[in-house]
Amino acid sequence: MMPPHPLLDTRRLHLRPCTASDLDALYRLWNDPAVRRYLFDDEAVERAFVTRQIAASEADFAAHGYGLWVIEEQAAGALVGFGGYRPFFDPPELQLLIGLAPPCWGQGFATEACHALLRYGFDGAGFDAITACADAPNAASIRLIERLGFRFRDRGLRDGLDTICYTLARADYAPPPRHTYP
């Protein structure tokens, strides 16, 4: 049986399932113009939307053992981002996603957090493959996805946007040495 609230720790980060107590921090993060540019198609989100996403994540953790984690820097204890697994598109497709506060970009936090999430996806949640998609102009996310070992799957219009999707099979995942990231 899957733990209801899986905690993930890396060398520098602590990932924990998001809860209602994270509402204000996630609201600020998700409304940061640089974060929402690709995450929410550059649309501001309302507090009610954030509340629904947290509730959906809590339900996903209860039912499936996965959802959204908040990412905290261990040294400071401050929220630096979020990541996890959520369904997107029509029909819904479960995908890995991550978002970091702009001051945390370029420090390797996204790679470190994604390795923890991938390891959990394969070893904890039992996924055979994981999907990650990015808007075509989002070069930084595409580089991250490719650096993690995902393979190009397809490119096309999804929700009206030019989107590139990748897949990583369990057999193709090569986690880094534990002392490097997770």
CSV table of C-alpha atoms in Angstrom, one decimal, residues 6 12 15 23-24 39 51 58 61 66 73 75 104-105 113 133 137 141 144 165 179:
chain,number,residue,atom,x,y,z
A,6,PRO,CA,5.1,10.6,0.5
A,12,ARG,CA,19.3,20.3,-1.0
A,15,LEU,CA,9.4,17.8,-1.3
A,23,LEU,CA,-2.5,28.2,-0.5
A,24,ASP,CA,-0.9,31.7,-0.1
A,39,LEU,CA,2.4,27.1,-16.8
A,51,THR,CA,-7.7,25.8,-3.7
A,58,GLU,CA,-4.9,15.7,-1.9
A,61,PHE,CA,-2.6,11.3,-3.1
A,66,TYR,CA,0.7,10.9,-6.3
A,73,GLU,CA,15.1,24.4,0.1
A,75,ALA,CA,18.8,25.0,4.3
A,104,CYS,CA,15.9,29.7,-8.0
A,105,TRP,CA,16.4,29.2,-11.7
A,113,ALA,CA,13.6,17.8,-7.8
A,133,CYS,CA,5.2,18.1,-22.2
A,137,PRO,CA,8.8,28.2,-27.1
A,141,SER,CA,11.8,23.2,-20.0
A,144,LEU,CA,15.4,20.0,-18.8
A,165,CYS,CA,5.6,15.8,-25.6
A,179,HIS,CA,25.1,11.8,-3.6
